[in-house]
Amino acid sequence: MSKQLTIGLFGFGVVGEGLYKVLQQTPSLNASVKKVVIRHPEKKRSAPPDLFTTDASAVLNDPLINVVVELIDDADAAFAIISTALLNGKAVVSANKKCIAEHLDELLSLQERTGSALLYEAAACASIPVIRNLEEYYDNDLLRGVAGIVNGSTNFILSRMIEGDLSFKDALLLAQQLGFAESDPSLDVDGIDAVNKLAILLLHSYGVITRPGDLLHSGIRHITRADIGYAEEKGCRIKLVARAVKLKNDRVNAFVLPQFINQSSLLHNVNNEYNGVTIRSGLADEQFFYGKGAGGFPTASAVLSDLSALRYNYRYEYRKKYREQIPALAADAFLKVYVSFDQQHDIPETVFEWIEESHSGPGRSYIIGAIAQENLLKSDWWRQPGVSLILTAEPFVEDLELRSVKRRSLQLAGVV
Ligand code: HSE
C-alpha cells in the first residue's frame, strides 16, 4: 500500500507552479499540497490564496506534512530548509543543484543521522532520470564514464548562435524569458551550473565527493562566431560538456569544458534546451539519455517521479560512497585543445606540450595543441575576454610515447 503524501512546498515559480498543476491532474499519486511558502505574498497566483504563507515554520513544524518539496532559488536558504525538514523527520525533494552540490557531505550525514530521505532527480538534467539510473542500474565497477550536455541554457544559446538567428546576448535573453536560465545567468554561462551537476553525478557514479569549484570548469562566455565557423568547417558543433571518466589506474577525471562535437557523437544532435547524457560501461558499451533538461514542466516531471518513489520509501543508498575503495580524483590528463584569440592577446607557446596547427588571421588567430590539465587548473590566461579554449573532438592524449616524442621535438625546435 503506498503512503499518503502531504506536501509542504517552498517556492511557486516556474517549477513550483508546474508541479502544483501536475499534482492536480495526478490523483493516483495520493499526494496533496497542504501549504506553499512564498516570499512575495503580493504576487497574483493561480491557486487558492489560503494555500500560501510566508511563514516557513507553518510547513517545517506541521506534523501532518510528511514531505517538503524545496523549489526556491536561493541555495543558502534552501540548505536551511532542507536541513530543518530532515531533522524534523520529513522526507525532502529538491531541485536545487547548487545547494546540493555545495553541501553533499552535510546532506549525506543528515540523511544518515535522521533516517529521512532526500531525493533530487530534478537537480541534474531535469526530466532525464540519470541520477537514479547511476545509483541503481550502474551499481557496479563497470561504469567507464559519463559525458553529457547538462545545462540547457548554454546549449540553447550555442544552438541559436549556430543557427545564426540570434546573438549570444539575445539568445541568453530568450533563455531567461523561457524560464531555462538561472536568475543569475552567469551560473549557466560560466559553467558553474554544469559543474554543480557534475559534482552530483560524480557522487552517484563513483561515490566521489568533491567541491564543485575544485573541478576544472569553464563556460561559453568567450566563444565567438569565428569559433563556431571553424567548428562548422570541420563538421562539428560546439557543446558545453560535463564529463567524468574512469582512468586505467582506477582514478576518476572530471571536468566541464566546451568541446567540438563531431557528427559521429550522440551529443551532436542534442540542441536547444535539450540535455543528453552518454554513459559508457564495460559490458553495455555506450548508452544515451536524451530529454529536456530545463523548464517548468520537465523539472516538475522529475520532482513528480521522486514523490512517486517516496510513496514506496525509496531513498538513495549511496552504496558507491560507502564502499571500501572509492576512486581518487585525478586532474593530470593531457588535453588536446583549440585556443583562439584576438589581436590583443599573445598566447605563450610554452603553455603547450606540443602544437599541431596554428593560424594567424587579421581578426583572430588560433593554435591547436596539447596542454596539461594542471596548467589549465592553475592559470587563467585562457579565461580572459578575447580568448576561447575549446576541447577538440578527441581531447584525451593517450599515448605517452607520442607525448614524449613530441615534447622532445618541440625542445629541439627551441620552443621550450
Ligand atoms: N539553468 C539550468 C539549465 C536549469 O539551463 O540547465 C536547469 O537546471
Coordinates of C-alpha atoms and ligand atoms in Angstrom, one line a residue:
M1 CA 0.0 0.0 0.0
S2 CA 1.5 3.3 -1.0
K3 CA 1.9 6.2 1.5
Q4 CA -0.3 9.3 1.5
L5 CA 2.0 12.3 0.9
T6 CA 1.1 15.6 2.5
I7 CA 3.3 18.2 0.9
G8 CA 4.7 21.5 2.1
L9 CA 6.0 23.3 -0.9
F10 CA 8.7 26.0 -0.9
G11 CA 8.6 28.2 -3.9
F12 CA 5.9 28.9 -6.5
G13 CA 8.0 29.9 -9.5
V14 CA 8.1 28.2 -12.9
V15 CA 8.8 24.7 -11.4
G16 CA 6.6 25.1 -8.2
E17 CA 3.6 26.2 -10.2
G18 CA 4.2 23.5 -12.8
L19 CA 4.3 20.8 -10.1
Y20 CA 1.2 22.2 -8.4
K21 CA -0.7 21.9 -11.7
V22 CA 0.6 18.5 -12.5
L23 CA -0.3 17.2 -9.0
Q24 CA -3.9 18.4 -9.5
Q25 CA -4.1 16.1 -12.6
T26 CA -2.4 13.1 -10.9
P27 CA -4.9 11.8 -8.3
S28 CA -3.3 8.4 -8.5
L29 CA -0.2 9.7 -6.7
N30 CA -2.1 10.1 -3.4
A31 CA -0.3 13.4 -2.8
S32 CA -1.7 16.8 -1.9
V33 CA -0.2 20.2 -1.3
K34 CA -1.1 21.5 2.1
K35 CA 0.8 24.7 2.2
V36 CA 3.1 26.7 -0.1
V37 CA 5.7 29.0 1.4
I38 CA 6.4 32.1 -0.8
R39 CA 8.4 35.3 -0.4
H40 CA 6.2 37.8 -2.2
P41 CA 2.5 37.5 -1.0
E42 CA 1.5 40.5 -3.1
K43 CA 2.0 38.5 -6.4
K44 CA -1.1 37.1 -8.0
R45 CA -1.1 33.3 -8.1
S46 CA -3.1 30.7 -9.9
A47 CA -4.1 28.8 -6.8
P48 CA -6.4 29.4 -3.8
P49 CA -5.0 32.2 -1.6
D50 CA -5.3 30.3 1.7
L51 CA -2.7 27.8 0.3
F52 CA 0.0 30.4 0.6
T53 CA 2.0 31.6 3.6
T54 CA 5.3 33.5 4.1
D55 CA 6.0 31.6 7.3
A56 CA 8.4 28.7 6.8
S57 CA 7.6 27.2 10.2
A58 CA 4.0 26.7 9.1
V59 CA 5.4 23.9 6.9
L60 CA 8.5 22.8 8.8
N61 CA 6.7 22.4 12.2
D62 CA 3.5 21.0 10.9
P63 CA 3.4 17.3 12.0
L64 CA 0.9 16.5 9.3
I65 CA 3.2 17.5 6.5
N66 CA 5.4 14.5 5.8
V67 CA 7.2 15.7 2.6
V68 CA 8.9 19.0 1.9
V69 CA 9.4 20.0 -1.7
E70 CA 12.0 22.7 -2.0
L71 CA 11.9 24.6 -5.2
I72 CA 13.4 28.0 -4.4
D73 CA 16.2 29.9 -6.0
D74 CA 18.4 30.8 -3.1
A75 CA 20.9 28.0 -2.4
D76 CA 21.7 29.1 1.2
A77 CA 18.1 29.4 2.2
A78 CA 17.4 26.1 0.5
F79 CA 20.1 24.4 2.7
A80 CA 18.5 25.7 5.9
I81 CA 15.1 24.5 4.7
I82 CA 16.3 21.0 3.7
S83 CA 18.3 20.5 6.9
T84 CA 15.5 21.6 9.2
A85 CA 13.0 19.4 7.3
L86 CA 15.2 16.4 7.5
L87 CA 15.9 17.0 11.2
N88 CA 12.1 17.3 11.8
G89 CA 11.6 13.8 10.3
K90 CA 10.3 14.9 6.9
A91 CA 11.3 13.5 3.6
V92 CA 12.6 16.1 1.2
V93 CA 12.6 16.5 -2.6
S94 CA 14.7 19.3 -4.0
A95 CA 15.7 20.6 -7.4
N96 CA 18.4 22.9 -6.1
K97 CA 21.6 21.7 -7.7
K98 CA 23.7 24.5 -6.3
C99 CA 22.7 23.8 -2.7
I100 CA 23.0 20.0 -3.1
A101 CA 26.4 20.1 -4.9
E102 CA 27.9 22.5 -2.4
H103 CA 26.7 20.5 0.7
L104 CA 26.9 16.9 -0.4
D105 CA 28.8 15.8 2.7
E106 CA 26.5 17.5 5.2
L107 CA 23.4 16.3 3.4
L108 CA 24.6 12.7 3.4
S109 CA 25.3 12.9 7.1
L110 CA 21.9 14.5 7.8
Q111 CA 20.2 11.6 6.0
E112 CA 22.3 9.1 7.9
R113 CA 21.5 10.7 11.2
T114 CA 17.8 11.3 10.7
G115 CA 16.9 8.3 8.5
S116 CA 14.9 10.7 6.4
A117 CA 15.2 10.6 2.6
L118 CA 16.4 13.4 0.4
L119 CA 15.7 12.9 -3.4
Y120 CA 16.9 15.3 -6.1
E121 CA 16.5 13.7 -9.5
A122 CA 15.5 17.2 -10.9
A123 CA 18.8 18.6 -9.9
A124 CA 20.7 17.1 -12.8
C125 CA 19.3 17.1 -16.3
A126 CA 15.7 17.7 -15.1
S127 CA 13.5 15.2 -16.8
I128 CA 16.3 12.7 -17.7
P129 CA 16.3 10.0 -15.0
V130 CA 20.1 9.9 -14.8
I131 CA 20.7 10.0 -11.0
R132 CA 18.5 7.1 -10.2
N133 CA 20.0 5.1 -13.1
L134 CA 23.5 5.7 -12.0
E135 CA 22.6 4.9 -8.4
E136 CA 20.7 1.7 -9.2
Y137 CA 21.5 0.3 -12.6
Y138 CA 25.1 1.1 -12.7
D139 CA 25.8 -0.1 -9.2
N140 CA 28.9 -2.0 -10.2
D141 CA 32.5 -1.4 -11.3
L142 CA 31.8 -1.4 -15.0
L143 CA 31.0 2.3 -15.3
R144 CA 33.7 3.7 -17.6
G145 CA 32.4 7.2 -17.9
V146 CA 29.6 9.7 -18.1
A147 CA 29.6 12.6 -20.5
G148 CA 26.8 15.0 -21.1
I149 CA 25.3 18.3 -22.1
V150 CA 23.8 19.1 -18.7
N151 CA 23.0 22.8 -19.0
G152 CA 20.0 23.7 -21.2
S153 CA 20.6 27.4 -21.3
T154 CA 24.1 27.2 -22.7
N155 CA 23.1 24.6 -25.2
F156 CA 20.2 26.8 -26.2
I157 CA 22.5 29.8 -26.6
L158 CA 25.1 27.8 -28.7
S159 CA 22.3 26.3 -30.8
R160 CA 20.9 29.6 -31.6
M161 CA 24.3 31.1 -32.4
I162 CA 25.0 28.2 -34.7
E163 CA 21.6 28.6 -36.4
G164 CA 22.8 32.2 -36.9
D165 CA 19.4 33.7 -36.0
L166 CA 20.4 35.2 -32.6
S167 CA 23.4 36.7 -31.0
F168 CA 24.8 35.5 -27.7
K169 CA 23.0 38.3 -25.8
D170 CA 19.6 37.8 -27.5
A171 CA 19.8 34.0 -27.1
L172 CA 20.5 34.4 -23.4
L173 CA 17.6 36.9 -23.0
L174 CA 15.3 34.4 -24.7
A175 CA 16.6 31.5 -22.5
Q176 CA 15.7 33.7 -19.5
Q177 CA 12.3 34.5 -20.8
L178 CA 11.6 30.9 -21.5
G179 CA 12.5 30.0 -17.9
F180 CA 15.6 27.9 -18.6
A181 CA 18.3 30.2 -17.3
E182 CA 19.2 30.7 -13.7
S183 CA 18.1 34.0 -12.1
D184 CA 21.8 34.8 -12.1
P185 CA 22.6 33.6 -15.7
S186 CA 26.4 33.8 -15.1
L187 CA 25.9 30.4 -13.3
D188 CA 24.9 29.0 -16.7
V189 CA 27.2 30.9 -18.9
D190 CA 30.3 30.3 -16.9
G191 CA 29.8 26.6 -16.5
I192 CA 29.0 26.8 -12.7
D193 CA 25.6 25.2 -13.0
A194 CA 27.1 22.4 -15.2
V195 CA 29.9 21.7 -12.7
N196 CA 27.4 21.6 -9.8
K197 CA 25.5 18.9 -11.7
L198 CA 28.8 17.1 -12.5
A199 CA 29.6 17.0 -8.7
I200 CA 26.2 15.4 -8.1
L201 CA 26.8 12.9 -10.9
L202 CA 30.3 12.1 -9.6
L203 CA 28.8 11.0 -6.3
H204 CA 26.2 8.7 -7.9
S205 CA 28.6 7.4 -10.5
Y206 CA 31.7 6.7 -8.4
G207 CA 31.0 7.6 -4.8
V208 CA 33.3 10.6 -5.0
I209 CA 32.5 13.8 -3.1
T210 CA 34.3 16.9 -4.2
R211 CA 33.7 20.7 -4.0
P212 CA 32.4 21.6 -7.5
G213 CA 34.6 24.7 -7.6
D214 CA 37.7 22.5 -7.3
L215 CA 36.9 20.8 -10.6
L216 CA 38.3 22.2 -13.8
H217 CA 35.4 24.1 -15.5
S218 CA 34.6 26.9 -17.8
G219 CA 31.6 28.0 -19.8
I220 CA 30.8 29.6 -23.1
R221 CA 31.1 33.3 -22.4
H222 CA 34.0 33.9 -24.8
I223 CA 33.0 31.7 -27.7
T224 CA 32.8 33.7 -30.9
R225 CA 31.2 33.4 -34.3
A226 CA 34.7 32.7 -35.6
D227 CA 34.9 29.6 -33.3
I228 CA 31.5 28.5 -34.5
G229 CA 32.6 29.0 -38.1
Y230 CA 35.7 26.9 -37.5
A231 CA 33.7 24.1 -35.9
E232 CA 31.3 24.1 -38.9
E233 CA 34.1 23.8 -41.4
K234 CA 35.2 20.7 -39.6
G235 CA 31.7 19.3 -39.4
C236 CA 31.4 19.9 -35.7
R237 CA 29.2 21.8 -33.3
I238 CA 30.4 23.4 -30.1
K239 CA 28.8 22.0 -26.9
L240 CA 29.5 22.5 -23.2
V241 CA 30.2 19.0 -22.0
A242 CA 30.5 17.8 -18.4
R243 CA 32.5 14.6 -18.1
A244 CA 33.6 12.0 -15.5
V245 CA 36.0 9.3 -16.8
K246 CA 37.3 6.3 -15.0
L247 CA 41.0 6.1 -15.9
K248 CA 43.0 2.9 -16.3
N249 CA 44.7 3.4 -12.9
D250 CA 41.3 3.4 -11.3
R251 CA 41.2 7.1 -10.7
V252 CA 38.5 9.4 -12.0
N253 CA 39.0 12.6 -14.0
A254 CA 36.2 15.1 -14.2
F255 CA 35.7 18.5 -15.8
V256 CA 33.4 20.8 -17.7
L257 CA 34.7 22.4 -20.9
P258 CA 33.3 23.4 -24.2
Q259 CA 34.1 20.9 -26.9
F260 CA 33.9 20.4 -30.7
I261 CA 31.4 17.6 -31.1
N262 CA 31.6 15.8 -34.4
Q263 CA 28.7 14.1 -36.3
S264 CA 29.5 10.6 -35.0
S265 CA 28.9 11.7 -31.4
L266 CA 25.5 11.1 -29.9
L267 CA 25.7 14.5 -28.4
H268 CA 25.9 16.2 -31.9
N269 CA 22.2 16.4 -32.3
V270 CA 21.3 17.5 -28.8
N271 CA 20.2 21.0 -29.5
N272 CA 18.4 23.9 -27.8
E273 CA 17.4 23.4 -24.2
Y274 CA 17.7 19.6 -24.5
N275 CA 20.2 17.7 -22.5
G276 CA 21.9 14.5 -23.5
V277 CA 24.0 12.1 -21.4
T278 CA 26.1 9.2 -22.7
I279 CA 27.1 6.5 -20.3
R280 CA 29.9 4.2 -21.1
S281 CA 30.0 0.8 -19.4
G282 CA 32.2 -2.2 -19.6
L283 CA 29.5 -4.6 -20.9
A284 CA 26.8 -2.4 -22.3
D285 CA 29.2 -0.2 -24.3
E286 CA 27.6 3.2 -24.9
Q287 CA 24.1 4.3 -23.8
F288 CA 22.4 7.6 -24.4
F289 CA 19.8 9.5 -22.5
Y290 CA 18.1 12.5 -24.2
G291 CA 15.5 14.8 -22.8
K292 CA 14.5 18.3 -21.7
G293 CA 17.0 19.5 -19.0
A294 CA 15.4 22.8 -18.1
G295 CA 12.0 24.5 -17.8
G296 CA 9.0 24.2 -15.5
F297 CA 7.3 21.0 -16.7
P298 CA 10.4 18.9 -17.4
T299 CA 11.7 19.8 -13.9
A300 CA 8.3 19.2 -12.3
S301 CA 8.3 15.7 -14.0
A302 CA 11.5 14.7 -12.2
V303 CA 10.1 16.1 -8.9
L304 CA 6.9 14.1 -9.5
S305 CA 8.9 10.9 -10.1
D306 CA 10.8 11.5 -6.8
L307 CA 7.4 12.0 -5.0
S308 CA 6.2 8.8 -6.5
A309 CA 9.3 7.0 -5.3
L310 CA 8.8 8.3 -1.8
R311 CA 5.4 6.6 -1.6
Y312 CA 7.4 3.4 -1.5
N313 CA 10.0 4.7 0.9
Y314 CA 12.7 4.9 -1.8
R315 CA 16.0 6.6 -0.8
Y316 CA 19.4 6.8 -2.2
E317 CA 21.7 4.3 -0.5
Y318 CA 24.9 5.9 -1.8
R319 CA 26.4 2.4 -1.9
K320 CA 29.4 3.5 -4.0
K321 CA 30.3 6.1 -1.4
Y322 CA 30.2 3.5 1.4
R323 CA 32.4 1.0 -0.5
E324 CA 35.8 0.3 0.9
Q325 CA 37.6 1.7 -2.1
I326 CA 36.4 5.0 -3.6
P327 CA 38.4 6.1 -6.6
A328 CA 40.6 9.1 -6.2
L329 CA 40.1 12.2 -8.3
A330 CA 42.9 12.9 -10.8
A331 CA 43.5 16.0 -12.9
D332 CA 46.6 15.1 -14.7
A333 CA 45.5 14.4 -18.2
F334 CA 46.9 16.0 -21.3
L335 CA 44.1 17.6 -23.3
K336 CA 44.1 18.5 -27.0
V337 CA 42.6 22.0 -27.3
Y338 CA 41.9 24.7 -29.7
V339 CA 42.7 28.2 -28.4
S340 CA 41.5 31.2 -30.4
F341 CA 42.4 34.8 -29.5
D342 CA 42.1 38.3 -30.8
Q343 CA 44.9 40.7 -31.6
Q344 CA 45.1 42.0 -28.0
H345 CA 46.4 38.6 -26.9
D346 CA 49.6 36.8 -27.3
I347 CA 49.3 33.2 -26.2
P348 CA 52.6 31.9 -24.9
E349 CA 53.5 28.8 -26.9
T350 CA 55.3 27.4 -23.9
V351 CA 51.9 26.5 -22.3
F352 CA 51.5 23.8 -24.9
E353 CA 53.2 20.4 -24.6
W354 CA 53.2 20.5 -28.4
I355 CA 51.5 22.4 -31.1
E356 CA 49.8 20.7 -34.1
E357 CA 48.4 23.6 -36.0
S358 CA 48.5 27.4 -35.8
H359 CA 46.9 30.1 -37.8
S360 CA 47.3 33.8 -37.7
G361 CA 44.5 35.9 -39.1
P362 CA 43.8 39.6 -39.2
G363 CA 41.0 39.5 -36.6
R364 CA 41.6 36.2 -34.9
S365 CA 44.2 33.6 -34.6
Y366 CA 44.2 30.1 -33.2
I367 CA 46.5 27.4 -32.0
I368 CA 45.7 23.7 -31.7
G369 CA 47.9 21.7 -29.4
A370 CA 48.1 19.6 -26.2
I371 CA 48.0 21.2 -22.8
A372 CA 48.4 19.7 -19.3
Q373 CA 45.1 19.8 -17.4
E374 CA 47.1 21.0 -14.4
N375 CA 48.2 24.0 -16.4
L376 CA 44.6 25.0 -17.0
L377 CA 43.7 24.5 -13.4
K378 CA 46.5 26.7 -12.2
S379 CA 46.4 29.5 -14.7
D380 CA 43.8 31.9 -16.1
W381 CA 45.3 33.2 -19.3
W382 CA 42.7 31.1 -21.1
R383 CA 39.8 32.7 -19.2
Q384 CA 40.5 36.3 -20.4
P385 CA 37.9 38.1 -22.6
G386 CA 39.1 37.7 -26.2
V387 CA 40.4 34.2 -25.6
S388 CA 38.4 31.0 -26.1
L389 CA 39.5 27.5 -25.3
I390 CA 37.6 24.6 -26.7
L391 CA 38.4 20.9 -26.4
T392 CA 39.0 19.1 -29.7
A393 CA 36.7 16.2 -30.7
E394 CA 39.1 13.6 -29.4
P395 CA 40.6 15.5 -26.4
F396 CA 42.4 12.9 -24.4
V397 CA 46.1 12.3 -25.3
E398 CA 46.5 8.7 -24.5
D399 CA 49.9 7.7 -26.0
L400 CA 52.6 8.5 -23.5
E401 CA 55.3 7.6 -26.0
L402 CA 53.9 10.0 -28.6
R403 CA 53.8 12.7 -25.9
S404 CA 57.4 12.5 -25.0
V405 CA 58.5 12.3 -28.7
K406 CA 56.5 15.4 -29.5
R407 CA 57.9 17.2 -26.4
R408 CA 61.4 16.3 -27.5
S409 CA 60.8 17.6 -31.0
L410 CA 59.4 20.9 -29.5
Q411 CA 62.6 21.2 -27.4
L412 CA 64.7 20.6 -30.5
A413 CA 62.8 23.3 -32.3
G414 CA 63.7 25.6 -29.4
V415 CA 60.1 26.3 -28.4
V416 CA 60.6 25.2 -24.7
Ligands
HSE1 N1 19.6 26.8 -15.8 C1 19.5 25.4 -15.8 C2 19.8 25.0 -17.2 C3 18.1 25.0 -15.4 O1 19.8 25.9 -18.1 O2 20.0 23.8 -17.5 C4 18.0 23.5 -15.2 O3 18.9 23.0 -14.3

